[in-house]
Amino acid sequence: MNYRRLGSTGTTVSELCFGTWRFGMESGDVVETGRSEAHDLLDTFEAGGGNFIDTANVYGNPNGTSEEYIGDWLAERDREDFVLASKVYFPFDGWGEPGPNDSGLGRKHIRAQIEGTLDRLGTDYLDVYYIHRWDEETPIEETLSTLTGLVEEGKVNYLGASTMAAWQLTKALWTSDVEGLERFEVTQPMYHAAYEEVDDYLDVCADQDLAVCPYSPLAGGFLTGKYERADDGSAVGPDGSRADLVDYFQDAYVSETSWRVLDAIETVADELDATPAQVALRWLMDQAEFACIPIVGARTTDQLEDNLGATELSLSVDQFERIAAARNDAEADA
């Protein structure tokens, strides 16, 4: 495993981040990843040299379950060996039915949620605290001043911004600069080799030297190559795949661009004797304009070990550019 600086911060993280959104999550009547399976996955990530772990206060059923699983696992380790990230915004049901102030980015909600997150993780501080979404009801000045207070108190090291528009990220950075407040140093957009709608956002990250930790780096599993193309262009996967479990899969991840990018990725994978997932992850990790640390959310230790293999892979300039060309070939869709 190689390590890199987290954007312009002084913290060093593994090239891949492990995402734990499946910990304790129920799909129908099935818990995707229980406590034992979660600990096995964390063991595998640690054994592969991983030190960057991502979660959120609302992951799991009830909310907070993912943080509890991680906290239990960390109790037997040196917390300083790991870089922990969590999030705040959505209504939290871990304490019962959410009340009127149990969501958003107001001071009251942030202050309440950081205490619960730290308690469940069994730590005194977070390395990265993300706002999970943009809050249109709360002035960004209130949010940033509250988060700045957490940094000053030693409860948070760095601030992060998850999904939002490029103009919102720019507004937040401008507010931090003008008001003398802590700024977002880490971002977490949806981003994978076939996704183009985030380009303006990434331009801001590159200009401001922000770390990018994309979620869904494998397009919900589409870029692993396990899906076949149906006559209507939709993706048909094996039983139990996300195409079966998630209603929005086809709309979110399947398009002419994604099929074209997958073809390019599979060709490069054959050349390197690698898997499509490893090539798709390596392509993200090789972004030159900003530090890109993909968040992998494998369901099994075999999947995770395969993902970790991306850290040992090397793409040539030609291979990298062929995937980029497939992503940007607008004429092919005309």
GROMACS .gro file of C-alpha atoms in nm:
model
  334
    1MET     CA    1   0.000   0.000   0.000
    2ASN     CA    2   0.123   0.347  -0.088
    3TYR     CA    3   0.027   0.655   0.109
    4ARG     CA    4  -0.037   1.013   0.009
    5ARG     CA    5  -0.113   1.352   0.155
    6LEU     CA    6  -0.480   1.428   0.208
    7GLY     CA    7  -0.498   1.731  -0.020
    8SER     CA    8  -0.312   2.026   0.130
    9THR     CA    9  -0.334   1.889   0.485
   10GLY     CA   10  -0.046   1.741   0.684
   11THR     CA   11  -0.225   1.406   0.725
   12THR     CA   12  -0.118   1.099   0.527
   13VAL     CA   13  -0.370   0.836   0.419
   14SER     CA   14  -0.374   0.508   0.230
   15GLU     CA   15  -0.440   0.528  -0.145
   16LEU     CA   16  -0.779   0.371  -0.087
   17CYS     CA   17  -1.036   0.459   0.178
   18PHE     CA   18  -1.270   0.192   0.316
   19GLY     CA   19  -1.636   0.291   0.315
   20THR     CA   20  -1.867   0.136   0.571
   21TRP     CA   21  -2.213   0.243   0.455
   22ARG     CA   22  -2.320  -0.122   0.429
   23PHE     CA   23  -2.241  -0.193   0.795
   24GLY     CA   24  -2.571  -0.276   0.961
   25MET     CA   25  -2.772  -0.174   0.653
   26GLU     CA   26  -3.089  -0.367   0.580
   27SER     CA   27  -3.196  -0.449   0.224
   28GLY     CA   28  -3.543  -0.591   0.263
   29ASP     CA   29  -3.512  -0.840   0.547
   30VAL     CA   30  -3.139  -0.893   0.494
   31VAL     CA   31  -2.859  -0.719   0.687
   32GLU     CA   32  -2.593  -0.663   0.421
   33THR     CA   33  -2.298  -0.658   0.663
   34GLY     CA   34  -2.332  -0.770   1.024
   35ARG     CA   35  -2.088  -0.705   1.306
   36SER     CA   36  -1.872  -1.014   1.247
   37GLU     CA   37  -1.855  -0.956   0.872
   38ALA     CA   38  -1.776  -0.588   0.931
   39HIS     CA   39  -1.483  -0.675   1.155
   40ASP     CA   40  -1.352  -0.927   0.900
   41LEU     CA   41  -1.359  -0.656   0.634
   42LEU     CA   42  -1.180  -0.409   0.861
   43ASP     CA   43  -0.920  -0.677   0.940
   44THR     CA   44  -0.863  -0.727   0.566
   45PHE     CA   45  -0.831  -0.355   0.503
   46GLU     CA   46  -0.584  -0.318   0.790
   47ALA     CA   47  -0.381  -0.619   0.670
   48GLY     CA   48  -0.359  -0.458   0.326
   49GLY     CA   49  -0.209  -0.142   0.475
   50GLY     CA   50  -0.529   0.065   0.477
   51ASN     CA   51  -0.562   0.334   0.743
   52PHE     CA   52  -0.844   0.559   0.612
   53ILE     CA   53  -1.197   0.460   0.724
   54ASP     CA   54  -1.516   0.641   0.623
   55THR     CA   55  -1.854   0.623   0.793
   56ALA     CA   56  -2.152   0.843   0.881
   57ASN     CA   57  -2.382   0.886   1.178
   58VAL     CA   58  -2.680   0.759   0.976
   59TYR     CA   59  -2.522   0.441   0.839
   60GLY     CA   60  -2.691   0.125   0.963
   61ASN     CA   61  -3.026   0.031   1.109
   62PRO     CA   62  -3.075   0.186   1.353
   63ASN     CA   63  -2.861   0.484   1.259
   64GLY     CA   64  -2.523   0.477   1.431
   65THR     CA   65  -2.474   0.102   1.387
   66SER     CA   66  -2.182   0.145   1.147
   67GLU     CA   67  -2.000   0.376   1.387
   68GLU     CA   68  -2.060   0.128   1.671
   69TYR     CA   69  -1.912  -0.161   1.470
   70ILE     CA   70  -1.603   0.048   1.393
   71GLY     CA   71  -1.572   0.163   1.753
   72ASP     CA   72  -1.584  -0.196   1.880
   73TRP     CA   73  -1.311  -0.294   1.632
   74LEU     CA   74  -1.094   0.007   1.717
   75ALA     CA   75  -1.112  -0.069   2.089
   76GLU     CA   76  -0.849  -0.340   2.040
   77ARG     CA   77  -0.616  -0.119   1.834
   78ASP     CA   78  -0.421   0.204   1.854
   79ARG     CA   79  -0.663   0.469   1.737
   80GLU     CA   80  -0.370   0.686   1.621
   81ASP     CA   81  -0.293   0.431   1.350
   82PHE     CA   82  -0.614   0.524   1.167
   83VAL     CA   83  -0.769   0.825   0.996
   84LEU     CA   84  -1.143   0.836   1.074
   85ALA     CA   85  -1.409   1.028   0.886
   86SER     CA   86  -1.779   1.063   0.964
   87LYS     CA   87  -2.064   1.289   0.857
   88VAL     CA   88  -2.359   1.499   0.972
   89TYR     CA   89  -2.679   1.631   0.812
   90PHE     CA   90  -2.956   1.375   0.774
   91PRO     CA   91  -3.226   1.301   1.035
   92PHE     CA   92  -3.087   1.065   1.296
   93ASP     CA   93  -3.312   0.786   1.426
   94GLY     CA   94  -3.066   0.613   1.657
   95TRP     CA   95  -3.227   0.788   1.955
   96GLY     CA   96  -3.585   0.729   1.842
   97GLU     CA   97  -3.811   0.930   1.614
   98PRO     CA   98  -3.618   1.239   1.491
   99GLY     CA   99  -3.732   1.571   1.634
  100PRO     CA  100  -3.749   1.911   1.462
  101ASN     CA  101  -3.380   1.985   1.528
  102ASP     CA  102  -3.250   1.637   1.454
  103SER     CA  103  -3.139   1.713   1.099
  104GLY     CA  104  -2.961   1.976   0.894
  105LEU     CA  105  -2.650   2.179   0.967
  106GLY     CA  106  -2.767   2.413   1.240
  107ARG     CA  107  -2.554   2.458   1.550
  108LYS     CA  108  -2.785   2.253   1.773
  109HIS     CA  109  -2.789   1.948   1.546
  110ILE     CA  110  -2.415   1.949   1.473
  111ARG     CA  111  -2.328   1.985   1.841
  112ALA     CA  112  -2.555   1.695   1.937
  113GLN     CA  113  -2.439   1.466   1.658
  114ILE     CA  114  -2.064   1.506   1.706
  115GLU     CA  115  -2.097   1.387   2.065
  116GLY     CA  116  -2.291   1.076   1.960
  117THR     CA  117  -2.046   1.000   1.680
  118LEU     CA  118  -1.741   1.027   1.905
  119ASP     CA  119  -1.907   0.811   2.169
  120ARG     CA  120  -1.999   0.534   1.923
  121LEU     CA  121  -1.651   0.537   1.767
  122GLY     CA  122  -1.487   0.538   2.109
  123THR     CA  123  -1.259   0.829   2.025
  124ASP     CA  124  -1.200   1.186   2.139
  125TYR     CA  125  -1.177   1.329   1.788
  126LEU     CA  126  -1.245   1.280   1.418
  127ASP     CA  127  -0.981   1.332   1.154
  128VAL     CA  128  -1.241   1.446   0.899
  129TYR     CA  129  -1.597   1.565   0.964
  130TYR     CA  130  -1.807   1.596   0.650
  131ILE     CA  131  -2.128   1.783   0.595
  132HIS     CA  132  -2.328   1.506   0.428
  133ARG     CA  133  -2.531   1.746   0.213
  134TRP     CA  134  -2.578   2.120   0.166
  135ASP     CA  135  -2.838   2.275   0.401
  136GLU     CA  136  -3.042   2.540   0.223
  137GLU     CA  137  -3.222   2.632   0.546
  138THR     CA  138  -2.913   2.719   0.751
  139PRO     CA  139  -2.672   3.003   0.667
  140ILE     CA  140  -2.336   2.860   0.568
  141GLU     CA  141  -2.176   3.105   0.814
  142GLU     CA  142  -2.352   2.931   1.105
  143THR     CA  143  -2.247   2.589   0.985
  144LEU     CA  144  -1.885   2.686   0.929
  145SER     CA  145  -1.854   2.876   1.257
  146THR     CA  146  -1.994   2.576   1.447
  147LEU     CA  147  -1.754   2.338   1.270
  148THR     CA  148  -1.466   2.579   1.332
  149GLY     CA  149  -1.548   2.560   1.701
  150LEU     CA  150  -1.517   2.182   1.690
  151VAL     CA  151  -1.173   2.216   1.533
  152GLU     CA  152  -1.066   2.467   1.797
  153GLU     CA  153  -1.186   2.231   2.071
  154GLY     CA  154  -0.985   1.941   1.927
  155LYS     CA  155  -1.291   1.732   1.842
  156VAL     CA  156  -1.228   1.754   1.466
  157ASN     CA  157  -0.905   1.793   1.268
  158TYR     CA  158  -1.033   1.879   0.920
  159LEU     CA  159  -1.364   1.967   0.758
  160GLY     CA  160  -1.508   1.785   0.458
  161ALA     CA  161  -1.789   1.845   0.210
  162SER     CA  162  -1.987   1.563   0.055
  163THR     CA  163  -2.227   1.591  -0.238
  164MET     CA  164  -2.311   1.947  -0.344
  165ALA     CA  165  -2.297   2.175  -0.647
  166ALA     CA  166  -1.974   2.342  -0.756
  167TRP     CA  167  -2.118   2.687  -0.677
  168GLN     CA  168  -2.207   2.577  -0.324
  169LEU     CA  169  -1.855   2.449  -0.259
  170THR     CA  170  -1.717   2.775  -0.399
  171LYS     CA  171  -1.948   2.980  -0.177
  172ALA     CA  172  -1.839   2.786   0.131
  173LEU     CA  173  -1.470   2.830   0.050
  174TRP     CA  174  -1.522   3.203  -0.011
  175THR     CA  175  -1.709   3.237   0.321
  176SER     CA  176  -1.428   3.062   0.508
  177ASP     CA  177  -1.173   3.295   0.352
  178VAL     CA  178  -1.368   3.617   0.417
  179GLU     CA  179  -1.483   3.525   0.771
  180GLY     CA  180  -1.155   3.367   0.884
  181LEU     CA  181  -1.319   3.027   0.942
  182GLU     CA  182  -1.191   2.674   0.887
  183ARG     CA  183  -1.241   2.564   0.527
  184PHE     CA  184  -1.334   2.233   0.367
  185GLU     CA  185  -1.014   2.042   0.292
  186VAL     CA  186  -1.168   1.714   0.173
  187THR     CA  187  -1.456   1.650  -0.066
  188GLN     CA  188  -1.669   1.342  -0.133
  189PRO     CA  189  -1.858   1.357  -0.463
  190MET     CA  190  -1.991   1.067  -0.664
  191TYR     CA  191  -1.722   1.011  -0.924
  192HIS     CA  192  -1.615   0.723  -1.142
  193ALA     CA  193  -1.456   0.679  -1.484
  194ALA     CA  194  -1.791   0.704  -1.665
  195TYR     CA  195  -1.938   0.998  -1.471
  196GLU     CA  196  -1.900   1.343  -1.625
  197GLU     CA  197  -2.155   1.557  -1.439
  198VAL     CA  198  -1.906   1.631  -1.160
  199ASP     CA  199  -1.639   1.795  -1.376
  200ASP     CA  200  -1.711   2.156  -1.267
  201TYR     CA  201  -1.693   2.044  -0.903
  202LEU     CA  202  -1.360   1.875  -0.964
  203ASP     CA  203  -1.226   2.192  -1.125
  204VAL     CA  204  -1.287   2.373  -0.795
  205CYS     CA  205  -1.112   2.093  -0.603
  206ALA     CA  206  -0.810   2.111  -0.833
  207ASP     CA  207  -0.788   2.490  -0.810
  208GLN     CA  208  -0.814   2.492  -0.430
  209ASP     CA  209  -0.596   2.184  -0.367
  210LEU     CA  210  -0.876   1.988  -0.204
  211ALA     CA  211  -0.859   1.611  -0.162
  212VAL     CA  212  -1.127   1.418  -0.353
  213CYS     CA  213  -1.257   1.097  -0.194
  214PRO     CA  214  -1.518   0.975  -0.443
  215TYR     CA  215  -1.797   0.740  -0.347
  216SER     CA  216  -1.932   0.487  -0.599
  217PRO     CA  217  -1.591   0.469  -0.773
  218LEU     CA  218  -1.702   0.147  -0.945
  219ALA     CA  219  -2.042   0.288  -1.050
  220GLY     CA  220  -2.228   0.072  -0.800
  221GLY     CA  221  -2.043  -0.235  -0.927
  222PHE     CA  222  -2.113  -0.171  -1.295
  223LEU     CA  223  -1.744  -0.114  -1.373
  224THR     CA  224  -1.646  -0.450  -1.223
  225GLY     CA  225  -1.758  -0.610  -1.549
  226LYS     CA  226  -2.011  -0.847  -1.394
  227TYR     CA  227  -2.304  -0.707  -1.592
  228GLU     CA  228  -2.419  -0.808  -1.941
  229ARG     CA  229  -2.582  -0.568  -2.183
  230ALA     CA  230  -2.947  -0.636  -2.267
  231ASP     CA  231  -3.097  -0.552  -2.607
  232ASP     CA  232  -3.245  -0.229  -2.467
  233GLY     CA  233  -2.906  -0.116  -2.330
  234SER     CA  234  -2.984  -0.196  -1.966
  235ALA     CA  235  -2.754  -0.398  -1.743
  236VAL     CA  236  -2.833  -0.754  -1.642
  237GLY     CA  237  -2.636  -0.885  -1.347
  238PRO     CA  238  -2.611  -1.199  -1.137
  239ASP     CA  239  -2.872  -1.273  -0.872
  240GLY     CA  240  -2.828  -1.053  -0.567
  241SER     CA  241  -2.641  -0.781  -0.755
  242ARG     CA  242  -2.719  -0.416  -0.697
  243ALA     CA  243  -2.919  -0.405  -1.020
  244ASP     CA  244  -3.166  -0.633  -0.839
  245LEU     CA  245  -3.148  -0.462  -0.500
  246VAL     CA  246  -3.142  -0.092  -0.592
  247ASP     CA  247  -3.426   0.063  -0.793
  248TYR     CA  248  -3.219   0.356  -0.920
  249PHE     CA  249  -2.925   0.146  -1.046
  250GLN     CA  250  -3.007   0.163  -1.418
  251ASP     CA  251  -3.072   0.539  -1.421
  252ALA     CA  252  -2.771   0.622  -1.202
  253TYR     CA  253  -2.502   0.405  -1.357
  254VAL     CA  254  -2.601   0.268  -1.698
  255SER     CA  255  -2.567   0.470  -2.018
  256GLU     CA  256  -2.398   0.457  -2.357
  257THR     CA  257  -2.099   0.634  -2.203
  258SER     CA  258  -2.072   0.379  -1.922
  259TRP     CA  259  -2.081   0.084  -2.165
  260ARG     CA  260  -1.810   0.251  -2.376
  261VAL     CA  261  -1.593   0.320  -2.072
  262LEU     CA  262  -1.641  -0.035  -1.947
  263ASP     CA  263  -1.520  -0.168  -2.282
  264ALA     CA  264  -1.204   0.043  -2.252
  265ILE     CA  265  -1.147  -0.064  -1.892
  266GLU     CA  266  -1.191  -0.434  -1.976
  267THR     CA  267  -0.945  -0.403  -2.264
  268VAL     CA  268  -0.683  -0.247  -2.036
  269ALA     CA  269  -0.754  -0.509  -1.769
  270ASP     CA  270  -0.682  -0.785  -2.020
  271GLU     CA  271  -0.353  -0.615  -2.113
  272LEU     CA  272  -0.244  -0.596  -1.749
  273ASP     CA  273  -0.383  -0.932  -1.633
  274ALA     CA  274  -0.588  -0.734  -1.383
  275THR     CA  275  -0.958  -0.710  -1.302
  276PRO     CA  276  -1.181  -0.430  -1.438
  277ALA     CA  277  -1.240  -0.309  -1.081
  278GLN     CA  278  -0.866  -0.269  -1.023
  279VAL     CA  279  -0.824  -0.072  -1.347
  280ALA     CA  280  -1.124   0.152  -1.271
  281LEU     CA  281  -0.987   0.233  -0.925
  282ARG     CA  282  -0.632   0.287  -1.050
  283TRP     CA  283  -0.761   0.531  -1.313
  284LEU     CA  284  -0.912   0.743  -1.036
  285MET     CA  285  -0.603   0.718  -0.817
  286ASP     CA  286  -0.389   0.842  -1.107
  287GLN     CA  287  -0.572   1.174  -1.145
  288ALA     CA  288  -0.303   1.439  -1.181
  289GLU     CA  289  -0.499   1.756  -1.101
  290PHE     CA  290  -0.596   1.663  -0.745
  291ALA     CA  291  -0.532   1.397  -0.482
  292CYS     CA  292  -0.795   1.130  -0.547
  293ILE     CA  293  -0.853   0.864  -0.280
  294PRO     CA  294  -1.146   0.640  -0.386
  295ILE     CA  295  -1.379   0.500  -0.122
  296VAL     CA  296  -1.431   0.127  -0.171
  297GLY     CA  297  -1.731  -0.041  -0.010
  298ALA     CA  298  -1.679  -0.412  -0.074
  299ARG     CA  299  -1.932  -0.658   0.064
  300THR     CA  300  -1.690  -0.953   0.098
  301THR     CA  301  -1.326  -0.992   0.192
  302ASP     CA  302  -1.257  -1.137  -0.154
  303GLN     CA  303  -1.398  -0.825  -0.317
  304LEU     CA  304  -1.196  -0.603  -0.084
  305GLU     CA  305  -0.874  -0.793  -0.152
  306ASP     CA  306  -0.939  -0.750  -0.523
  307ASN     CA  307  -0.993  -0.375  -0.474
  308LEU     CA  308  -0.672  -0.347  -0.273
  309GLY     CA  309  -0.490  -0.501  -0.569
  310ALA     CA  310  -0.542  -0.168  -0.749
  311THR     CA  311  -0.269  -0.019  -0.531
  312GLU     CA  312  -0.014  -0.252  -0.695
  313LEU     CA  313  -0.127  -0.173  -1.050
  314SER     CA  314   0.037   0.072  -1.289
  315LEU     CA  315  -0.135   0.224  -1.594
  316SER     CA  316   0.065   0.355  -1.884
  317VAL     CA  317  -0.010   0.705  -2.015
  318ASP     CA  318  -0.170   0.546  -2.321
  319GLN     CA  319  -0.393   0.319  -2.112
  320PHE     CA  320  -0.502   0.606  -1.890
  321GLU     CA  321  -0.582   0.827  -2.189
  322ARG     CA  322  -0.778   0.555  -2.370
  323ILE     CA  323  -1.016   0.531  -2.074
  324ALA     CA  324  -1.041   0.911  -2.058
  325ALA     CA  325  -1.112   0.924  -2.432
  326ALA     CA  326  -1.394   0.668  -2.397
  327ARG     CA  327  -1.540   0.882  -2.118
  328ASN     CA  328  -1.527   1.201  -2.321
  329ASP     CA  329  -1.613   1.072  -2.668
  330ALA     CA  330  -1.931   1.272  -2.721
  331GLU     CA  331  -1.936   1.194  -3.093
  332ALA     CA  332  -1.985   0.827  -3.018
  333ASP     CA  333  -2.319   0.910  -2.853
  334ALA     CA  334  -2.442   1.131  -3.139
   0.00000   0.00000   0.00000
